Amino acid sequence: MTSNERWLLPDGIDELLPERAASVEALRRALLDDCARWGYRYVIPPLVEFTDSLLVGLGADLDVLTCKFSDRNSGRMLGVRADMTPQVARIDAHALGEEGVTRLCYAGSTLHSAPQSTAAGRSPIQLGAELYGCADISGDLEVIDLMLALMARADTEQRHGPITLDVGHVGVYQAVLKNLGVEGDDAKTIFDALQRKSLPDLDNALTTANAEVMSVLRALVNLHGGPEVLEQARTCLAGVPEALSALDEVEQVIHAVQAVHPTVSVYVDLAELRGFQYHTGLVFAAYLDGIGTAVATGGRYDNVGAVFGRRRPATGFAFDLKALIAGAGQSVGGDIMVSAPDSKDVELLDVVQKLRATGRSVVTALGGTHDPRCRERLVKGDEGWVIQPLNPGENQ
């Protein structure tokens, strides 16, 4: 290994330098504060857990995405979290065990064994909110409303234009397969083909299926577009009552979003099986122009708590803060920084302490050199230390 190679990071792993790190951290604080104003309480799940609890009952896709290693103390396998949602579900079901509606929010680094897309990295900083104990669609509407409100807080529309909300419903796919009697390995193969929206793979999976099964599933791949696609879907799925109920929920989401967030574009995708296989109902994602992957994803996942001994209705969403800050309309400006002389003058130290206590940033001019970020300076006058403008290139 050459000396230059020692500084290389693994593919898909990045570091945040001061300006970007400050923007991400400021956004994290602002979004968590907003979550608190909506009644969501902050939790901090562990970075590493035993895979027995981290991955149990959550599907092979999350298992493959999780980085694992052996615990020297116990000899058991540990996993670095690839997704924090199941961890928060465990906290709700096992650690808290509350009755009624529970609202939780969180933020932290995650690690993926491989990027989920060509544009994504392997170390997202995930921030999300989860709502437990509400089986009604009002819970889904709340978390979607909160997600869009947080994107407005990040000012994403200023740089990228309107947000596109992609809405689907796992219940449509589940109802169709149940109605057609498809199960087992055939259902898994069809799921994989629909997830990729690959008609050739779907046709291969349906080589032994009858004409009705093939017709309905092929139609499902093409049921995407504007809100008007719902009418086409009702015609195609007229013989599947459970699917029609799922379409009603999608329609309620569309009406609610159009009423409260009129600038948000809505796209319907009824074959959307994005993300992890633990979703059970409505699924949604937010996209911005110029960013190839979703900046936020979410949906209903009522079955996850069952593996922790307490099945609870659940719905929520998560951002990748790195992707969201890339779509934000402005970076963090902060206050105007003040340069202070490198002096032990008691009066000066008192002034600096008071300024910092009020939220101002004061940087000591070590060696007589001002920090280039400073736009003001402390100068001693007849009435004590006062703040004056600092001219570019000026030295003390």
Coordinates of C-alpha atoms in Angstrom, one line a residue:
M1 CA 0.0 0.0 0.0
T2 CA 1.4 3.4 -1.0
S3 CA 1.2 6.4 1.3
N4 CA -1.5 8.0 -0.9
E5 CA -3.6 4.9 -0.7
R6 CA -3.7 5.0 3.1
W7 CA -6.0 8.0 2.9
L8 CA -8.5 6.4 0.5
L9 CA -12.0 5.6 1.9
P10 CA -13.9 2.5 0.9
D11 CA -16.2 2.8 -2.1
G12 CA -19.4 4.4 -1.2
I13 CA -18.1 5.8 2.2
D14 CA -17.6 9.5 2.5
E15 CA -16.6 12.1 5.1
L16 CA -18.3 15.4 5.7
L17 CA -16.0 18.4 5.7
P18 CA -16.8 21.5 7.9
E19 CA -19.2 23.4 5.7
R20 CA -21.3 20.4 4.7
A21 CA -21.1 18.9 8.2
A22 CA -22.4 22.1 9.6
S23 CA -25.3 22.2 7.1
V24 CA -26.2 18.5 7.9
E25 CA -26.0 19.1 11.7
A26 CA -28.1 22.3 11.5
L27 CA -30.7 20.6 9.4
R28 CA -30.8 17.6 11.8
R29 CA -31.4 19.8 14.7
A30 CA -34.1 21.8 13.0
L31 CA -36.0 18.7 11.7
L32 CA -35.8 17.0 15.1
D33 CA -37.1 20.2 16.8
D34 CA -40.0 20.2 14.3
C35 CA -40.7 16.6 15.0
A36 CA -40.9 17.4 18.7
R37 CA -43.4 20.2 18.0
W38 CA -45.6 17.5 16.3
G39 CA -45.4 15.4 19.5
Y40 CA -42.7 13.0 18.4
R41 CA -40.2 11.9 21.1
Y42 CA -36.5 11.4 20.3
V43 CA -34.9 8.0 20.8
I44 CA -31.3 6.9 20.1
P45 CA -31.1 3.2 19.0
P46 CA -27.8 1.4 19.2
L47 CA -25.4 1.4 16.3
V48 CA -24.8 -2.4 16.7
E49 CA -27.1 -5.2 17.8
F50 CA -27.2 -9.0 17.8
T51 CA -28.4 -10.0 14.3
D52 CA -31.0 -12.2 16.1
S53 CA -32.9 -9.1 17.1
L54 CA -31.7 -6.7 14.4
L55 CA -32.9 -8.8 11.5
V56 CA -35.5 -11.3 12.8
G57 CA -38.6 -11.6 10.6
L58 CA -37.6 -8.6 8.4
G59 CA -36.9 -10.3 5.0
A60 CA -33.8 -11.3 3.1
D61 CA -33.2 -7.9 1.5
L62 CA -32.3 -6.2 4.8
D63 CA -30.3 -9.2 5.8
V64 CA -28.1 -8.9 2.6
L65 CA -27.7 -5.1 3.2
T66 CA -26.4 -5.5 6.8
C67 CA -22.7 -5.6 7.6
K68 CA -22.1 -8.4 10.1
F69 CA -19.2 -9.5 12.3
S70 CA -18.6 -11.8 15.3
D71 CA -18.8 -10.5 18.8
R72 CA -15.6 -11.5 20.7
N73 CA -17.4 -11.4 24.0
S74 CA -20.3 -13.6 23.3
G75 CA -19.3 -15.4 20.1
R76 CA -22.7 -14.3 18.6
M77 CA -23.1 -12.4 15.3
L78 CA -23.5 -8.6 15.5
G79 CA -24.9 -6.4 12.8
V80 CA -24.4 -2.7 12.1
R81 CA -27.8 -1.2 11.5
A82 CA -28.7 -0.7 7.8
D83 CA -32.1 0.7 8.6
M84 CA -33.2 2.2 12.0
T85 CA -37.0 1.7 11.5
P86 CA -37.0 -1.9 12.9
Q87 CA -34.9 -0.8 15.9
V88 CA -37.5 1.9 16.7
A89 CA -40.2 -0.7 16.3
R90 CA -38.4 -2.8 18.9
I91 CA -38.2 0.1 21.3
D92 CA -41.9 0.7 20.9
A93 CA -42.9 -2.9 21.3
H94 CA -40.4 -4.1 24.0
A95 CA -38.7 -1.2 25.8
L96 CA -41.6 1.2 26.0
G97 CA -44.7 -1.1 25.8
E98 CA -47.1 1.9 25.9
E99 CA -50.8 1.7 25.1
G100 CA -52.5 4.0 22.6
V101 CA -50.6 6.1 20.1
T102 CA -46.8 6.5 20.4
R103 CA -44.8 8.9 18.3
L104 CA -41.0 8.5 18.1
C105 CA -38.3 10.2 16.0
Y106 CA -34.6 9.5 15.6
A107 CA -31.4 10.3 13.7
G108 CA -28.2 8.5 13.2
S109 CA -25.6 7.0 10.8
T110 CA -26.4 3.7 9.1
L111 CA -24.1 1.3 7.1
H112 CA -25.0 -0.6 3.9
S113 CA -23.0 -3.5 2.6
A114 CA -23.5 -2.2 -0.9
P115 CA -25.1 1.0 -2.3
Q116 CA -28.8 0.7 -3.1
S117 CA -28.4 2.6 -6.3
T118 CA -25.6 4.0 -8.5
A119 CA -26.2 7.5 -7.0
A120 CA -26.4 6.4 -3.3
G121 CA -23.6 6.0 -0.9
R122 CA -23.2 3.2 1.7
S123 CA -23.3 5.4 4.8
P124 CA -26.6 7.4 4.9
I125 CA -27.4 9.5 7.9
Q126 CA -31.0 8.5 8.5
L127 CA -33.6 10.8 10.2
G128 CA -37.1 9.6 10.5
A129 CA -40.4 9.6 12.5
E130 CA -42.6 6.6 13.3
L131 CA -46.2 6.5 14.6
Y132 CA -47.4 3.4 16.5
G133 CA -50.9 2.3 17.6
C134 CA -53.0 3.9 14.9
A135 CA -54.4 1.5 12.3
D136 CA -56.5 4.1 10.7
I137 CA -55.3 5.9 7.5
S138 CA -55.2 9.1 9.6
G139 CA -51.9 7.9 10.9
D140 CA -50.5 7.5 7.4
L141 CA -51.8 11.0 6.5
E142 CA -50.1 12.5 9.6
V143 CA -46.6 11.1 8.8
I144 CA -46.9 12.1 5.1
D145 CA -47.9 15.6 6.2
L146 CA -45.0 15.7 8.6
M147 CA -42.5 14.4 6.0
L148 CA -43.6 17.1 3.5
A149 CA -43.5 19.8 6.2
L150 CA -39.9 18.8 7.0
M151 CA -39.0 19.1 3.3
A152 CA -40.5 22.5 3.3
R153 CA -38.3 23.4 6.4
A154 CA -35.3 22.2 4.4
D155 CA -36.4 24.6 1.6
T156 CA -35.9 21.9 -1.1
E157 CA -38.3 23.5 -3.6
Q158 CA -36.2 26.6 -3.9
R159 CA -33.4 24.8 -5.7
H160 CA -35.2 21.8 -7.3
G161 CA -38.8 22.9 -7.9
P162 CA -41.9 21.1 -6.7
I163 CA -41.6 17.9 -4.8
T164 CA -42.9 14.7 -6.4
L165 CA -44.7 12.3 -4.0
D166 CA -44.8 8.8 -5.3
V167 CA -47.6 6.8 -3.7
G168 CA -48.4 3.1 -3.9
H169 CA -50.0 0.4 -1.8
V170 CA -48.5 -3.1 -1.1
G171 CA -52.1 -4.2 -0.4
V172 CA -52.9 -4.1 -4.1
Y173 CA -50.1 -6.6 -5.0
Q174 CA -51.0 -8.8 -2.0
A175 CA -54.7 -8.8 -2.8
V176 CA -54.1 -9.7 -6.5
L177 CA -51.8 -12.6 -5.6
K178 CA -54.2 -13.9 -2.9
N179 CA -57.1 -13.6 -5.3
L180 CA -55.2 -15.5 -8.0
G181 CA -54.0 -18.2 -5.6
V182 CA -50.3 -17.4 -6.2
E183 CA -48.1 -18.3 -3.2
G184 CA -44.7 -19.7 -2.1
D185 CA -41.7 -19.5 -4.5
D186 CA -43.9 -18.3 -7.3
A187 CA -45.0 -15.3 -5.3
K188 CA -41.3 -14.4 -4.4
T189 CA -40.3 -14.6 -8.1
I190 CA -43.2 -12.4 -9.1
F191 CA -42.3 -9.9 -6.3
D192 CA -38.7 -9.7 -7.6
A193 CA -39.9 -9.1 -11.2
L194 CA -42.5 -6.5 -10.1
Q195 CA -39.9 -4.7 -7.9
R196 CA -37.7 -4.2 -11.0
K197 CA -40.8 -3.6 -13.2
S198 CA -39.3 -6.2 -15.7
L199 CA -42.0 -7.6 -18.0
P200 CA -39.6 -10.2 -19.5
D201 CA -38.8 -11.5 -16.0
L202 CA -42.5 -11.4 -15.1
D203 CA -43.3 -13.4 -18.2
N204 CA -40.7 -16.0 -17.2
A205 CA -42.2 -16.2 -13.8
L206 CA -45.6 -16.8 -15.3
T207 CA -44.8 -19.6 -17.7
T208 CA -47.2 -22.0 -16.0
A209 CA -49.8 -19.4 -15.1
N210 CA -53.2 -19.2 -16.7
A211 CA -54.3 -16.4 -18.9
E212 CA -56.2 -14.6 -16.1
V213 CA -53.2 -14.5 -13.8
M214 CA -50.9 -13.3 -16.5
S215 CA -53.3 -10.6 -17.7
V216 CA -53.8 -9.1 -14.2
L217 CA -50.2 -9.1 -13.2
R218 CA -49.0 -7.7 -16.5
A219 CA -51.6 -4.9 -16.1
L220 CA -50.2 -4.2 -12.6
V221 CA -46.8 -3.3 -14.0
N222 CA -48.3 -0.6 -16.1
L223 CA -50.6 0.9 -13.4
H224 CA -48.6 4.0 -12.8
G225 CA -48.9 7.7 -13.7
G226 CA -50.9 10.7 -12.5
P227 CA -53.9 10.4 -10.1
E228 CA -56.1 9.5 -13.1
V229 CA -54.5 6.1 -13.2
L230 CA -56.8 5.1 -10.3
E231 CA -59.8 4.9 -12.6
Q232 CA -57.9 2.5 -14.9
A233 CA -56.9 0.5 -11.8
R234 CA -60.5 0.2 -10.6
T235 CA -61.5 -1.3 -14.0
C236 CA -58.6 -3.7 -14.1
L237 CA -59.1 -4.8 -10.5
A238 CA -62.8 -4.8 -10.3
G239 CA -62.9 -8.5 -9.3
V240 CA -60.5 -8.0 -6.4
P241 CA -62.4 -6.3 -3.5
E242 CA -59.3 -6.0 -1.2
A243 CA -57.4 -4.2 -4.0
L244 CA -60.2 -1.7 -4.4
S245 CA -60.1 -0.9 -0.6
A246 CA -56.3 -0.2 -1.0
L247 CA -57.1 2.1 -4.0
D248 CA -59.5 4.0 -1.7
E249 CA -56.6 4.7 0.7
V250 CA -54.4 5.9 -2.1
E251 CA -57.1 8.2 -3.3
Q252 CA -57.5 9.7 0.3
V253 CA -53.8 10.4 0.4
I254 CA -53.9 12.2 -3.0
H255 CA -56.8 14.4 -1.9
A256 CA -55.2 15.2 1.5
V257 CA -51.8 16.1 -0.1
Q258 CA -53.4 18.3 -2.8
A259 CA -55.4 20.1 -0.2
V260 CA -52.6 20.8 2.2
H261 CA -49.5 20.8 -0.1
P262 CA -50.8 22.2 -3.5
T263 CA -47.4 22.6 -5.0
V264 CA -46.5 18.9 -4.5
S265 CA -46.9 16.7 -7.6
V266 CA -48.4 13.3 -7.0
Y267 CA -47.4 10.2 -8.9
V268 CA -49.3 6.9 -8.4
D269 CA -47.4 3.6 -8.8
L270 CA -49.5 0.5 -7.9
A271 CA -46.7 -1.9 -8.6
E272 CA -44.4 0.0 -6.3
L273 CA -42.6 -2.5 -4.0
R274 CA -39.8 -0.2 -3.1
G275 CA -37.6 -0.8 -0.1
F276 CA -37.8 -3.5 2.5
Q277 CA -40.3 -6.3 2.4
Y278 CA -41.7 -5.5 5.9
H279 CA -44.1 -2.9 4.4
T280 CA -47.8 -4.0 4.6
G281 CA -49.9 -1.1 3.3
L282 CA -49.4 2.4 1.9
V283 CA -45.9 3.1 0.7
F284 CA -44.6 6.5 -0.4
A285 CA -41.4 8.3 -1.5
A286 CA -40.4 12.0 -2.1
Y287 CA -38.3 12.9 -5.1
L288 CA -36.6 16.1 -6.2
D289 CA -35.6 17.1 -9.7
G290 CA -31.9 16.5 -10.4
I291 CA -31.5 13.9 -7.6
G292 CA -31.8 10.4 -9.0
T293 CA -32.9 8.6 -5.8
A294 CA -35.7 9.3 -3.4
V295 CA -34.7 11.7 -0.6
A296 CA -37.4 10.2 1.7
T297 CA -39.2 6.9 1.8
G298 CA -41.8 5.5 4.1
G299 CA -44.9 3.4 4.5
R300 CA -47.0 1.2 6.8
Y301 CA -45.4 -1.8 8.4
D302 CA -47.9 -3.4 10.9
N303 CA -46.2 -6.7 11.3
V304 CA -42.7 -5.7 12.5
G305 CA -43.6 -5.4 16.2
A306 CA -44.8 -9.0 16.2
V307 CA -41.3 -10.4 16.1
F308 CA -40.6 -8.5 19.4
G309 CA -43.7 -10.0 21.1
R310 CA -46.1 -7.1 20.5
R311 CA -47.8 -6.5 17.2
R312 CA -48.7 -2.9 16.7
P313 CA -50.0 -0.8 13.8
A314 CA -47.1 1.2 12.5
T315 CA -46.3 3.8 9.9
G316 CA -43.4 6.2 9.3
F317 CA -40.8 7.6 7.0
A318 CA -37.1 8.3 6.9
F319 CA -34.7 10.8 5.1
D320 CA -31.1 10.4 4.1
L321 CA -29.9 13.7 5.5
K322 CA -27.0 13.8 3.1
A323 CA -29.4 13.5 0.1
L324 CA -31.7 16.1 1.7
I325 CA -29.0 18.6 2.3
A326 CA -27.9 18.2 -1.4
G327 CA -31.5 19.2 -2.3
A328 CA -31.8 22.1 0.2
G329 CA -32.3 25.6 -1.2
Q330 CA -29.6 27.1 0.9
S331 CA -26.6 26.2 3.1
V332 CA -26.3 27.1 6.7
G333 CA -25.3 30.7 7.1
G334 CA -24.9 31.0 10.8
D335 CA -24.3 34.3 12.7
I336 CA -21.6 36.8 11.8
M337 CA -18.4 35.6 13.5
V338 CA -16.4 37.9 15.7
S339 CA -12.6 37.9 16.0
A340 CA -11.2 38.5 19.5
P341 CA -7.5 39.5 20.3
D342 CA -5.3 36.8 21.8
S343 CA -5.3 38.4 25.2
K344 CA -6.0 37.5 28.8
D345 CA -7.6 40.9 29.6
V346 CA -10.2 40.1 32.2
E347 CA -12.7 42.6 30.7
L348 CA -12.2 41.1 27.2
L349 CA -12.7 37.5 28.5
D350 CA -15.9 38.6 30.2
V351 CA -17.2 40.2 27.0
V352 CA -16.3 37.1 25.0
Q353 CA -18.1 34.8 27.5
K354 CA -21.2 37.0 27.3
L355 CA -21.3 37.0 23.5
R356 CA -20.9 33.2 23.4
A357 CA -23.7 32.9 26.0
T358 CA -26.0 34.8 23.7
G359 CA -25.2 32.5 20.7
R360 CA -22.6 34.6 19.0
S361 CA -19.5 32.9 17.6
V362 CA -16.2 34.4 18.8
V363 CA -12.8 33.1 17.5
T364 CA -9.5 34.1 19.1
A365 CA -7.0 35.6 16.7
L366 CA -4.1 33.3 17.6
G367 CA -0.7 34.8 16.6
G368 CA -2.5 38.0 15.6
T369 CA -4.2 36.4 12.6
H370 CA -7.9 36.6 12.2
D371 CA -9.9 33.6 11.2
P372 CA -11.0 34.2 7.6
R373 CA -14.6 33.5 8.4
C374 CA -14.8 36.5 10.8
R375 CA -16.5 39.6 9.6
E376 CA -16.3 41.6 12.8
R377 CA -13.7 42.2 15.5
L378 CA -13.5 43.2 19.2
V379 CA -11.6 46.5 19.7
K380 CA -10.9 48.2 23.0
G381 CA -12.3 51.8 23.1
D382 CA -12.7 54.5 25.7
E383 CA -15.8 52.8 27.0
G384 CA -14.5 49.2 26.9
W385 CA -14.6 46.5 24.3
V386 CA -16.8 47.1 21.3
I387 CA -17.5 45.2 18.1
Q388 CA -16.4 46.8 14.8
P389 CA -16.5 45.6 11.2
L390 CA -13.4 43.7 10.1
N391 CA -12.0 44.6 6.7
P392 CA -10.9 41.8 4.4
G393 CA -7.2 41.1 4.9
E394 CA -6.9 43.2 8.0
N395 CA -4.5 42.0 10.8
Q396 CA -4.3 42.9 14.5

